[in-house]
CSV table of C-alpha atoms and ligand atoms in Angstrom, one decimal:
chain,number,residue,atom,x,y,z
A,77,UNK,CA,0.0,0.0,0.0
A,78,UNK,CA,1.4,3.3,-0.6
A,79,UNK,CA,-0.1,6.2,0.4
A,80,UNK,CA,-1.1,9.7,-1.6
A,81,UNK,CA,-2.3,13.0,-0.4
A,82,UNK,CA,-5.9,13.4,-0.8
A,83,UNK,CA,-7.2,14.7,-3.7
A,84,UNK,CA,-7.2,18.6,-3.8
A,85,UNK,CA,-4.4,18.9,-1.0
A,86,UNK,CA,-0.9,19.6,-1.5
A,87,UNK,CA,2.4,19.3,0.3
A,88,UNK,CA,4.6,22.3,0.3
A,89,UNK,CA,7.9,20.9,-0.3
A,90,UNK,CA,11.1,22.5,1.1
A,91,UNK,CA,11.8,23.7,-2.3
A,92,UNK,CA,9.1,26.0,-2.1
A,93,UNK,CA,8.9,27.1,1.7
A,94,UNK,CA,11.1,29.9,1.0
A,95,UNK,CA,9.0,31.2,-1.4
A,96,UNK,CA,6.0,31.2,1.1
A,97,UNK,CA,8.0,32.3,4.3
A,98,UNK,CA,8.6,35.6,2.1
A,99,UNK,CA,5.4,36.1,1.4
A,100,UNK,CA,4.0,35.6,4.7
A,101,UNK,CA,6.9,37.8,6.0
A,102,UNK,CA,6.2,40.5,3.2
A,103,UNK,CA,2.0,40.0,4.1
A,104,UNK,CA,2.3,40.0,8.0
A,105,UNK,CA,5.0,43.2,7.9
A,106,UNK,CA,2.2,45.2,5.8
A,107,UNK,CA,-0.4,43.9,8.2
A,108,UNK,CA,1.6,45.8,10.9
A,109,UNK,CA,2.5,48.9,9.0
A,110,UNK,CA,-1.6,49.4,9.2
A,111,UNK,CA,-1.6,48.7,12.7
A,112,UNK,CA,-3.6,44.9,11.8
A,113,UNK,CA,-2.7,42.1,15.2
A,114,UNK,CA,-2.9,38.4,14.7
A,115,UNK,CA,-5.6,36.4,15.5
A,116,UNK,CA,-4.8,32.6,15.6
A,117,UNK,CA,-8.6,30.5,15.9
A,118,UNK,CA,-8.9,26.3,15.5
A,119,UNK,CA,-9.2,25.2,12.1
A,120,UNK,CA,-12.7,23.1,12.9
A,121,UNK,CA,-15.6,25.0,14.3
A,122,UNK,CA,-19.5,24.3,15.1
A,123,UNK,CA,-21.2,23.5,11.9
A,124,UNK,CA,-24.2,26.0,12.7
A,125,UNK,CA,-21.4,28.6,13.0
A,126,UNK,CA,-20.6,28.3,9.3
A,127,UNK,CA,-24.6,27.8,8.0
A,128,UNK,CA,-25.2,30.9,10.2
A,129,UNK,CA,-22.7,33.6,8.8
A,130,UNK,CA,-21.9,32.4,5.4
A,131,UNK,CA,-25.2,31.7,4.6
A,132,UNK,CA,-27.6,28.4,4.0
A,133,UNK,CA,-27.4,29.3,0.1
A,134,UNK,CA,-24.0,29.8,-0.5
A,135,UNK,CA,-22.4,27.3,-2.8
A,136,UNK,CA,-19.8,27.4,0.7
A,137,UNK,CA,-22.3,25.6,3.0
A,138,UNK,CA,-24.6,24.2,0.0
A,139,UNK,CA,-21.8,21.9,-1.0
A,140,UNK,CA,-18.8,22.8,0.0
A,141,UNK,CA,-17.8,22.5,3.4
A,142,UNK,CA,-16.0,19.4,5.0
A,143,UNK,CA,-18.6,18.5,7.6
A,144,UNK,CA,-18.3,15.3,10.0
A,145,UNK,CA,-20.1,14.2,13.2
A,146,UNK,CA,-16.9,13.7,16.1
A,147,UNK,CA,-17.1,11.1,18.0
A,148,UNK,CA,-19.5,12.7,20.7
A,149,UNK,CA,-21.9,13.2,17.9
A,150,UNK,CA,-21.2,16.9,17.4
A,151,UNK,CA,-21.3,18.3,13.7
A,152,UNK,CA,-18.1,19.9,12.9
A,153,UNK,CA,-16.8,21.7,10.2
A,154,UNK,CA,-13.3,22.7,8.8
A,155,UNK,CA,-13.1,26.2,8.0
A,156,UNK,CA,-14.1,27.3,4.8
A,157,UNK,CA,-13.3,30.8,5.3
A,158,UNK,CA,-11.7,33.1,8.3
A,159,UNK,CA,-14.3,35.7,9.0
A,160,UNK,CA,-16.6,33.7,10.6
A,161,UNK,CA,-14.4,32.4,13.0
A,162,UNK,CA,-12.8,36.0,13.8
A,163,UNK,CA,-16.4,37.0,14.2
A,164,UNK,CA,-16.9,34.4,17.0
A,165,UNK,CA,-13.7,34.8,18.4
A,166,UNK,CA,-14.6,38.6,18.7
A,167,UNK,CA,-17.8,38.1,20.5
A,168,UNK,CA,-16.8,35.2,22.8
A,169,UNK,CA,-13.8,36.7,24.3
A,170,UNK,CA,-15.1,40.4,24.0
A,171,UNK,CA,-12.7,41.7,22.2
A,172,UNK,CA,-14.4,44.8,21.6
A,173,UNK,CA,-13.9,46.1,25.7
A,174,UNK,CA,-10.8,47.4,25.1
A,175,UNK,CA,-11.3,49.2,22.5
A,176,UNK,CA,-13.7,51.1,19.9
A,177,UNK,CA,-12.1,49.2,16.4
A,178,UNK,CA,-10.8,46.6,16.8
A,179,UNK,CA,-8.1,45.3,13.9
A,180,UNK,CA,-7.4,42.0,13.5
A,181,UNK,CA,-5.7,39.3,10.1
A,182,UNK,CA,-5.0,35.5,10.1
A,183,UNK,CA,-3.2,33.8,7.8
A,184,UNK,CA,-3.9,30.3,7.8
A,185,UNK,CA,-5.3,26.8,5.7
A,186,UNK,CA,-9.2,26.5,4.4
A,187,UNK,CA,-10.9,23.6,3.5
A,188,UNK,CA,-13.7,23.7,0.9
A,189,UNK,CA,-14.3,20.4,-1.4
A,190,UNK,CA,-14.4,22.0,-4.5
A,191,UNK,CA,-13.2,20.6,-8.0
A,192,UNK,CA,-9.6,21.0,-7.7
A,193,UNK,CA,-8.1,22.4,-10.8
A,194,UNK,CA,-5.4,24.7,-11.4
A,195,UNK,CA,-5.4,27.7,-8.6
A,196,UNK,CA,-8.1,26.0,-6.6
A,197,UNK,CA,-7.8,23.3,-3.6
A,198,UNK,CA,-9.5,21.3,-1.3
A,199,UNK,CA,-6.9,22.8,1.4
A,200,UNK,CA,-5.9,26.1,0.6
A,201,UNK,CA,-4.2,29.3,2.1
A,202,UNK,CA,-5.4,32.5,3.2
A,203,UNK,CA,-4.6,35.7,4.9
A,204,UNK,CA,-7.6,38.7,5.8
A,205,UNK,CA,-8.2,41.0,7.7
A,206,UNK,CA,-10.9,42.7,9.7
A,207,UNK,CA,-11.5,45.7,10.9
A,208,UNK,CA,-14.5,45.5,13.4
A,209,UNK,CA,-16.2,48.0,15.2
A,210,UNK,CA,-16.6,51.0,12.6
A,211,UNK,CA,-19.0,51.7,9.9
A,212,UNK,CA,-17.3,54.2,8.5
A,213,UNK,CA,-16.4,54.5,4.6
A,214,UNK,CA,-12.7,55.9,5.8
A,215,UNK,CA,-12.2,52.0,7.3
A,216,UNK,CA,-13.5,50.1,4.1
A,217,UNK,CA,-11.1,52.4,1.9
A,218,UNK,CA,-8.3,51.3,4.4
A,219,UNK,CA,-9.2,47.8,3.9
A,220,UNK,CA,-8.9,47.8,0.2
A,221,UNK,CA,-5.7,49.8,0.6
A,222,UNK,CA,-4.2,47.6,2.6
A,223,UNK,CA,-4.9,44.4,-0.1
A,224,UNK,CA,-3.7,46.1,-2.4
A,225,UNK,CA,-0.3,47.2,-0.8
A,226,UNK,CA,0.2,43.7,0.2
A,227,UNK,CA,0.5,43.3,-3.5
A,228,UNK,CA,2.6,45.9,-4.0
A,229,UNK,CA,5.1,44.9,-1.9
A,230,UNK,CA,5.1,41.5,-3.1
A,231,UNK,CA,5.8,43.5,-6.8
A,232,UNK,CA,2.7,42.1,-8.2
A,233,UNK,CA,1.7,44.7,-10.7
A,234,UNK,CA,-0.9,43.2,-12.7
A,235,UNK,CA,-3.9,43.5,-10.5
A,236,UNK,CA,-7.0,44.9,-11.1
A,237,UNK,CA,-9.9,46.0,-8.5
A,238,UNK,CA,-13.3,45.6,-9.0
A,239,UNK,CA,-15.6,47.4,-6.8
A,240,UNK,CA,-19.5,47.8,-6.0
A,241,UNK,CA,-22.3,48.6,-3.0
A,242,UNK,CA,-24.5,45.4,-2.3
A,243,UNK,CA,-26.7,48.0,0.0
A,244,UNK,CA,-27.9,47.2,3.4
A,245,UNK,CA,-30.9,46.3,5.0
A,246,UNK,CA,-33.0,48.6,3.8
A,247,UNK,CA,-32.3,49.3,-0.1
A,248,UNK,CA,-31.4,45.9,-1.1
A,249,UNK,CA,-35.0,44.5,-0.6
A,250,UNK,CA,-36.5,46.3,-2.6
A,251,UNK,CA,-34.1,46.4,-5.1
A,252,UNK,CA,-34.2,42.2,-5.0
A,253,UNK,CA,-37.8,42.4,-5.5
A,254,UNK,CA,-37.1,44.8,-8.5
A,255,UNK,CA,-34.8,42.3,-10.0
A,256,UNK,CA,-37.0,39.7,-9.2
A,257,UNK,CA,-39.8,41.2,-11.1
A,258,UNK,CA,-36.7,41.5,-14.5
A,259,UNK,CA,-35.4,37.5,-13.5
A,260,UNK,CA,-38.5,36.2,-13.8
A,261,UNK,CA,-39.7,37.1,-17.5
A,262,UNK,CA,-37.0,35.2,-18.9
A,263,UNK,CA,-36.5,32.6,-16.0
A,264,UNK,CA,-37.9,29.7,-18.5
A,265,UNK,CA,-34.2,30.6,-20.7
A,266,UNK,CA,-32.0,30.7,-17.5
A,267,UNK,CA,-29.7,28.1,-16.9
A,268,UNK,CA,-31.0,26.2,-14.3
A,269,UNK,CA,-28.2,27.3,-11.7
A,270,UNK,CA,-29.4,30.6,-12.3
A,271,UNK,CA,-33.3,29.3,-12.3
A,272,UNK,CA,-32.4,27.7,-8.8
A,273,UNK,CA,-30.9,31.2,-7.4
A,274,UNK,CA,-33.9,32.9,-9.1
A,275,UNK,CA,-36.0,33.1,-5.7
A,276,UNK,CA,-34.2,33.0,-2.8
A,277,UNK,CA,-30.4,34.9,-3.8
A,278,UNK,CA,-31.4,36.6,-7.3
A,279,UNK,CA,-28.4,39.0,-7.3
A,280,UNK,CA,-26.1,35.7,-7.2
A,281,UNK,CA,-27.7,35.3,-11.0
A,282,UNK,CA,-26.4,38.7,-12.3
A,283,UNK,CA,-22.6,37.6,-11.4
A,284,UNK,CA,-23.4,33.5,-13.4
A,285,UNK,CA,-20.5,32.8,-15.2
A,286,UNK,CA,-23.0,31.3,-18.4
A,287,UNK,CA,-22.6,33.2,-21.3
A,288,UNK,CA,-26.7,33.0,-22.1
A,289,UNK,CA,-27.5,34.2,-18.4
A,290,UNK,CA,-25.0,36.7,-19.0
A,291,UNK,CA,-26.8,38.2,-22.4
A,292,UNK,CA,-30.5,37.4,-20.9
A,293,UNK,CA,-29.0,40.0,-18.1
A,294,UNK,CA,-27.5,42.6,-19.7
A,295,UNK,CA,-29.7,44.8,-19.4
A,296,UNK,CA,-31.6,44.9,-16.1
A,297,UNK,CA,-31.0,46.8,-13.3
A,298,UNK,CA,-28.4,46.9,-11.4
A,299,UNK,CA,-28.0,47.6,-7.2
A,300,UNK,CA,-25.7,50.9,-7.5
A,301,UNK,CA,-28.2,52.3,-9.0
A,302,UNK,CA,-30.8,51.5,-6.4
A,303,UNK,CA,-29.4,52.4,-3.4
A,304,UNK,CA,-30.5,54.5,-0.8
A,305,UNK,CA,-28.8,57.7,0.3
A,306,UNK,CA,-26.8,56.7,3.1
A,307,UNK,CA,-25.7,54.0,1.2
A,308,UNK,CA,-24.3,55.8,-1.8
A,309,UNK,CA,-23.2,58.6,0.0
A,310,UNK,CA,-20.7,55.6,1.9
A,311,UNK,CA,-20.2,54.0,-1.6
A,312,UNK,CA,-19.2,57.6,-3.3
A,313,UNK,CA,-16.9,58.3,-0.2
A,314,UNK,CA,-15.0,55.2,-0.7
A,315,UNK,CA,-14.1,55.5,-4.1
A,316,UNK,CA,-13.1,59.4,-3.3
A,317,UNK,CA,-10.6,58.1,-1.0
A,318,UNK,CA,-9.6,55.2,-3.3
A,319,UNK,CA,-8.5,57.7,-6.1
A,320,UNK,CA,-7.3,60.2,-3.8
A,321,UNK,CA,-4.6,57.3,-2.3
A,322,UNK,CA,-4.0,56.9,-6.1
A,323,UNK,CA,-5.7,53.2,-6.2
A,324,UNK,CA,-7.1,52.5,-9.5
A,325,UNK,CA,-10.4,50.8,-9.9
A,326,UNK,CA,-13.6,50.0,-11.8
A,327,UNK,CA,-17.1,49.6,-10.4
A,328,UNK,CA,-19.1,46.4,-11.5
A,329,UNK,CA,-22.7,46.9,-10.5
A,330,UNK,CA,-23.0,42.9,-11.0
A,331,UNK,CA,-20.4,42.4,-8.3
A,332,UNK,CA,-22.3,40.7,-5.5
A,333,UNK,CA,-19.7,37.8,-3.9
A,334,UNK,CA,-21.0,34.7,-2.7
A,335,UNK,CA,-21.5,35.1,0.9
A,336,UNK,CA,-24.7,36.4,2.2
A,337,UNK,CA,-23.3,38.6,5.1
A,338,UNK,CA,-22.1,41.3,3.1
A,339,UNK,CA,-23.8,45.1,2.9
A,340,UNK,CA,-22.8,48.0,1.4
A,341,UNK,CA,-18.7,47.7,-0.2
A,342,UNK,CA,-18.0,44.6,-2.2
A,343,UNK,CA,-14.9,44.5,-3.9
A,344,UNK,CA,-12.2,41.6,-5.6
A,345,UNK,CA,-9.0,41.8,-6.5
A,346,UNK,CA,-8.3,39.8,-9.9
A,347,UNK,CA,-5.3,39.3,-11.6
A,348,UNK,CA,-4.7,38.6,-15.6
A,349,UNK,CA,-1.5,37.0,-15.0
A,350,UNK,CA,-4.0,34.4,-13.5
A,351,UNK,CA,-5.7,31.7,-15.7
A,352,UNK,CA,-9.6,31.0,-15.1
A,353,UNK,CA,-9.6,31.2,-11.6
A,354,UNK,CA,-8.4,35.0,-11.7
A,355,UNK,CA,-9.4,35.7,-8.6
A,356,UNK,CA,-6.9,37.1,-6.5
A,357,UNK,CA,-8.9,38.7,-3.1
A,358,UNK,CA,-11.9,39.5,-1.8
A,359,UNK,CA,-14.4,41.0,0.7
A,360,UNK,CA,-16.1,44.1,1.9
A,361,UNK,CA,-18.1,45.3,4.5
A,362,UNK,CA,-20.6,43.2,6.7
A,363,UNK,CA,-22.3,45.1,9.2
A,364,UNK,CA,-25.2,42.7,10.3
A,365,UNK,CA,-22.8,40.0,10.8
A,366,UNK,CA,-21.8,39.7,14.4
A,367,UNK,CA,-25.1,40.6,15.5
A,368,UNK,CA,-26.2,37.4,13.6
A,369,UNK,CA,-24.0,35.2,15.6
A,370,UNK,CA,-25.1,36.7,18.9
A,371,UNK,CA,-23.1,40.0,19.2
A,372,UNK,CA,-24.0,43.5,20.0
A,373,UNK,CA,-24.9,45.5,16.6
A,374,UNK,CA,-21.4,45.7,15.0
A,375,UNK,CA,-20.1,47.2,11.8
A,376,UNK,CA,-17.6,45.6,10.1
A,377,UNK,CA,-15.3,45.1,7.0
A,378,UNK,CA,-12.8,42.9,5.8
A,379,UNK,CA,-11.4,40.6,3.1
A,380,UNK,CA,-9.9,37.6,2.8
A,381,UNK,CA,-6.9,36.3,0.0
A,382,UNK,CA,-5.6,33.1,-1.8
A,383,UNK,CA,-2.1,32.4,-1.1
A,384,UNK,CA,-1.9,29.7,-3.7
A,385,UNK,CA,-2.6,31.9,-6.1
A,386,UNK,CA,0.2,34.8,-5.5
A,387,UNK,CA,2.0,32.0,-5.3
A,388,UNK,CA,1.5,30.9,-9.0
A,389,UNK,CA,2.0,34.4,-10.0
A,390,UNK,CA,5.6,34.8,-8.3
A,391,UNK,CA,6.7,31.7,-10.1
A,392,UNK,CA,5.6,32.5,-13.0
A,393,UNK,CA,7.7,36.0,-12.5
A,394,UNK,CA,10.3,33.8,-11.7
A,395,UNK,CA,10.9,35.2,-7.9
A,396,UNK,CA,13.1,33.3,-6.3
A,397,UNK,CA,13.2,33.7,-2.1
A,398,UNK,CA,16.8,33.7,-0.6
A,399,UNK,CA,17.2,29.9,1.2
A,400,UNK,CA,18.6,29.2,4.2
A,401,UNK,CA,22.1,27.8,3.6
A,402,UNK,CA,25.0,26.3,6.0
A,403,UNK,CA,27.3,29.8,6.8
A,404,UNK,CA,30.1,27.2,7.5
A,405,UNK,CA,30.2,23.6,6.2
A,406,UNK,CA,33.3,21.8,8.7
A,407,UNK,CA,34.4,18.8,7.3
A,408,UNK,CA,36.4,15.7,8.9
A,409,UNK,CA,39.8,14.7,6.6
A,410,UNK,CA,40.1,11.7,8.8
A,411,UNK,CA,38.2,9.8,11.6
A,412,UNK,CA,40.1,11.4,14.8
A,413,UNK,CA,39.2,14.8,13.6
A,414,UNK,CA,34.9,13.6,13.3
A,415,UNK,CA,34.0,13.7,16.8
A,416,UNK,CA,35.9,17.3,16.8
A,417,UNK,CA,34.1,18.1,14.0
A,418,UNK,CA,30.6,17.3,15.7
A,419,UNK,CA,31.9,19.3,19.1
A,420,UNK,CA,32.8,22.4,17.0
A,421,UNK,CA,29.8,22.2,14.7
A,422,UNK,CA,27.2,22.2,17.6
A,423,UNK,CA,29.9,25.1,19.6
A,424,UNK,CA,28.8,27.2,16.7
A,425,UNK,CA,25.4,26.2,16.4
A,426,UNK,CA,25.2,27.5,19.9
A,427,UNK,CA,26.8,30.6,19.2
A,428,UNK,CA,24.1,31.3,16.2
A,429,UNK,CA,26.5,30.6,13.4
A,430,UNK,CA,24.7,28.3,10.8
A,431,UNK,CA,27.3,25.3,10.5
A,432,UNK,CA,26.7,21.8,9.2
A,433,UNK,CA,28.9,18.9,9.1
A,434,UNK,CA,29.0,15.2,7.6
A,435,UNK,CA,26.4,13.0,9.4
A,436,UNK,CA,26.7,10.2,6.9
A,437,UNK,CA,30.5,9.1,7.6
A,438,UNK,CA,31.4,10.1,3.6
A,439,UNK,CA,34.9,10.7,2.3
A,440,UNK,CA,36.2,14.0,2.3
A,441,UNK,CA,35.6,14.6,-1.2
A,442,UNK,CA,32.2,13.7,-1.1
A,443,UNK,CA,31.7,15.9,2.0
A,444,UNK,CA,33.2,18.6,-0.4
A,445,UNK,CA,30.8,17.7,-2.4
A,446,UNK,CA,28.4,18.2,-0.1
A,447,UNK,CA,29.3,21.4,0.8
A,448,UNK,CA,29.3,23.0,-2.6
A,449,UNK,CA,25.8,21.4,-2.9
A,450,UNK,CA,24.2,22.8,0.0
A,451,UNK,CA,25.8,26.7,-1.1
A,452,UNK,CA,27.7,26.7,2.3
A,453,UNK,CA,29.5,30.0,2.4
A,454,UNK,CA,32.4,29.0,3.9
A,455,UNK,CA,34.3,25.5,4.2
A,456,UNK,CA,36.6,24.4,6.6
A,457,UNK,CA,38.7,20.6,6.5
A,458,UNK,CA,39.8,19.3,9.5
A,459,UNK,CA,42.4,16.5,10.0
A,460,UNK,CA,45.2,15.7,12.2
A,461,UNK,CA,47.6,18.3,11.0
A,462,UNK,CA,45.4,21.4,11.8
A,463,UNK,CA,44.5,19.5,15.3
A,464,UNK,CA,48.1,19.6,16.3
A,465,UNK,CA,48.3,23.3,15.0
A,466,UNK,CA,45.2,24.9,16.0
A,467,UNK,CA,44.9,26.8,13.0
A,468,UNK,CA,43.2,25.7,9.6
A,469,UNK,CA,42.5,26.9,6.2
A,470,UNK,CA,38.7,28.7,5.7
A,471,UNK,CA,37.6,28.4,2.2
A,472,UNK,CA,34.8,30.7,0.5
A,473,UNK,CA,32.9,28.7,-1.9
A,474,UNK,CA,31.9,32.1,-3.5
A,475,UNK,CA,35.0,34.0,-4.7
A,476,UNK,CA,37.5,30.8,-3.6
A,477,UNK,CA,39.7,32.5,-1.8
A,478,UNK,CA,41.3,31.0,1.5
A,479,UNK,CA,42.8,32.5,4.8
A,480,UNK,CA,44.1,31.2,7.5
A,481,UNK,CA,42.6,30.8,10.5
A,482,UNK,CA,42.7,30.0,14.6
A,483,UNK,CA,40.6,26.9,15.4
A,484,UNK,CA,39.3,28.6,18.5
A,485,UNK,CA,38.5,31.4,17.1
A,486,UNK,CA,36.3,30.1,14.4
A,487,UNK,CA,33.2,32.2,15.2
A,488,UNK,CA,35.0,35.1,14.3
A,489,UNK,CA,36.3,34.6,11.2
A,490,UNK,CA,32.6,33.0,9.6
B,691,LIG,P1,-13.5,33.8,-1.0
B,691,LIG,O1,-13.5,33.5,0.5
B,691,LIG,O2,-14.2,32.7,-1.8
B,691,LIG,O3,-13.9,35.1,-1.4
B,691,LIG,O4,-12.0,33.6,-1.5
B,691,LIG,C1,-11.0,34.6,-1.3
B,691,LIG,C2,-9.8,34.2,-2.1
B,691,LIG,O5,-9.3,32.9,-1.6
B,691,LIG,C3,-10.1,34.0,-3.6
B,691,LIG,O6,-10.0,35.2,-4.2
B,691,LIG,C4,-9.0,33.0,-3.9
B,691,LIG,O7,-7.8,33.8,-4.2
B,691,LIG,C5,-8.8,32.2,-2.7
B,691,LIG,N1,-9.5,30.9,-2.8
B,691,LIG,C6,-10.8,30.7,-2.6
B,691,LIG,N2,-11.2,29.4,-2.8
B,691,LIG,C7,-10.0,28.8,-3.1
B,691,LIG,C8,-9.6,27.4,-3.4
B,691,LIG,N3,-10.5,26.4,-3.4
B,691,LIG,N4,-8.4,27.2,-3.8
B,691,LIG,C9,-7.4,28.1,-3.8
B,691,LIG,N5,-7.7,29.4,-3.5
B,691,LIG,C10,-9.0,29.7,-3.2
């Protein structure tokens, strides 16, 4: 029997964890540059807490989610996505006492059984952020920034932001019963998908991917036009700020994302260096959210990003992260010198000098070899004659030169 990794899942292999330590680096230092803390939650949570904040009709909870009874009987789910999880965190441990906003990002693995295909997995990566406790348009516009600088420090220049207003409580009723009214004229020609949402999510059918749903569409109404005051007064302020911190954008009244908590700012974050699954970020603002789960009436807003996907991107640019190496590789020219060897390699080790040695009992050359392999910055051979001297010859594998050096005083010269 030999084993695989399940379908959808994949192993980051040392070869690439330098890539994503950078990344993670280059996200979490941005984070902080806005002022953003971590928040670490479990990666399984109640079911209901899932159905409840994403949304019975989401494609997330309709037929996504990795959902299993625990041994006590309990329904449990893997995460599908962070914000719900933040959101329960927030409430449960009160996070809002201390302070008016609160400012939070993860970074972290999701699990959603989709149809794995290029750019989308069974267990992927993502890192968000939420800014809780405002309902200002000043906060969403921060939000956005921040994705998008994340970005730009990562030099990822092909990105393109799609915004809209998905209303609130009060306009988007009506405006669903307005689109409704359009949907259902031509729901007979409607793929069935889109005959299915018709009902209960209609605005899900303006963003179907079918080209037929698309043209029976084109024409009907669209939210941004049919919101109420205060919620395009907050949908004209954001995009004021957005082009006065010089951050390009389109709006796309058919813009709705999938999840069902989200009023007012939508936005995504695509990228054409991507293939069909383009999408880069997402999110916007949810304001009716933690007071679903339980919570005191809280504005928030918040997105969340693929990491597998900026990772596809930065190999494709060809970004290559600086890898750990050995600073000094010390190698044994005979077996008296080896247990020296080990004793001086861990000495350094403890001093916070990088140093590796021969494990595997190989000749010098291979150990050489070895060296040159691993890109150790220096090398150092060891053998009876520099024992009796105290003093050896450091080699730099990069420009080849030697010099001379005191055994003791190794630390000091790597
Ligand atoms: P969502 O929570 O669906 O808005 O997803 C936010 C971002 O996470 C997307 O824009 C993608 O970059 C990424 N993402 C979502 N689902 C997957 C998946 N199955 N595999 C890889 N990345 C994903």
């Amino acid at each position: 029997m030999t084993y695989r990794a399940i379908k959808g899942t994949k192993d980051i292999l040392p070869a690439e964890t330098a890539r994503w330590q950078h990344v993670e680096q280059t996200v979490r230092s941005v984070f902080h540059r806005y002022n953003y803390r971590e928040i670490r939650t479990p990666v399984f949570e109640q079911t209901s807490l899932f159905a409840r904040s994403i949304g019975e009709l989401t494609d997330i909870v309709g037929k996504e989610m990795y959902t299993f009874a625990d041994r006590s009987g309990d329904s449990i789910t893997l995460r599908p996505e962070g914000t719900a999880s933040v959101m329960r965190s927030y409430i449960q441990n009160n996070l809002a006492q201390d302070q008016p906003l609160t400012k939070v990002y993860y970074i972290g693995p999701m699990f959603r059984q989709e149809r794995p295909q290029a750019g989308r997995l069974r267990q992927f990566h993502q890192f968000g952020a939420e800014a809780t406790g405002s309902p200002t348009p000043e906060t969403d516009a921060e939000i956005i920034a921040l994705a998008i600088d994340i970005y730009r420090a990562l030099g990822i220049t092909q990105w393109s932001l799609q915004i809209n207003s998905v209303g609130d409580e009060e306009c988007r009723p009506r405006y669903k019963e307005l689109l409704r009214a359009e949907l259902r004229k031509v729901a007979d020609r409607l793929s069935p998908e889109s005959q299915k949402r018709l009902e209960q999510n209609p605005m899900r059918v303006l963003d179907s991917k079918d080209e037929n749903d698309r043209a029976l569409t084109a024409g009907m109404p669209l939210i941004n036009d049919h919101l109420n005051e205060a919620c395009a007064a907050h949908f004209g302020r954001v995009k004021e700020l957005l082009t006065s911190y010089g951050i390009p954008f389109t709006v796309n009244g058919r813009l709705v994302r999938g999840l069902d908590y989200y009023t007012k700012t939508a936005f995504e974050i695509t990228s054409s260096e991507l293939g069909s699954q383009d999408a880069l970020a997402g999110g916007g603002r949810y304001d009716l959210l933690v007071q679903e789960l339980g919570g005191k009436p809280t504005p928030s807003v918040g997105f969340a990003a693929g990491m597998e996907r900026l990772m596809m991107i930065l190999e494709k640019k060809g970004f290559a992260a600086p890898e750990p190496r050995p600073r000094l590789f010390l190698a044994a020219a005979d077996a008296p010198a080896r247990d020296w060897v080990l004793a001086k390699t861990m000495e350094l080790r403890s001093r916070g000098v990088a140093a590796e040695t021969d494990l595997l009992g190989r000749s010098l050359k291979s150990q050489m070899k070895e060296a040159d392999r691993q890109g150790a910055a220096f090398v150092l051979v060891v053998g009876a004659a520099e024992l009796a001297a105290g003093r050896g010859v450091l080699k730099n594998l990069s420009d080849h030169s030697s010099v001379e050096v005191a055994l003791d005083d190794l630390h000091h010269s790597v």
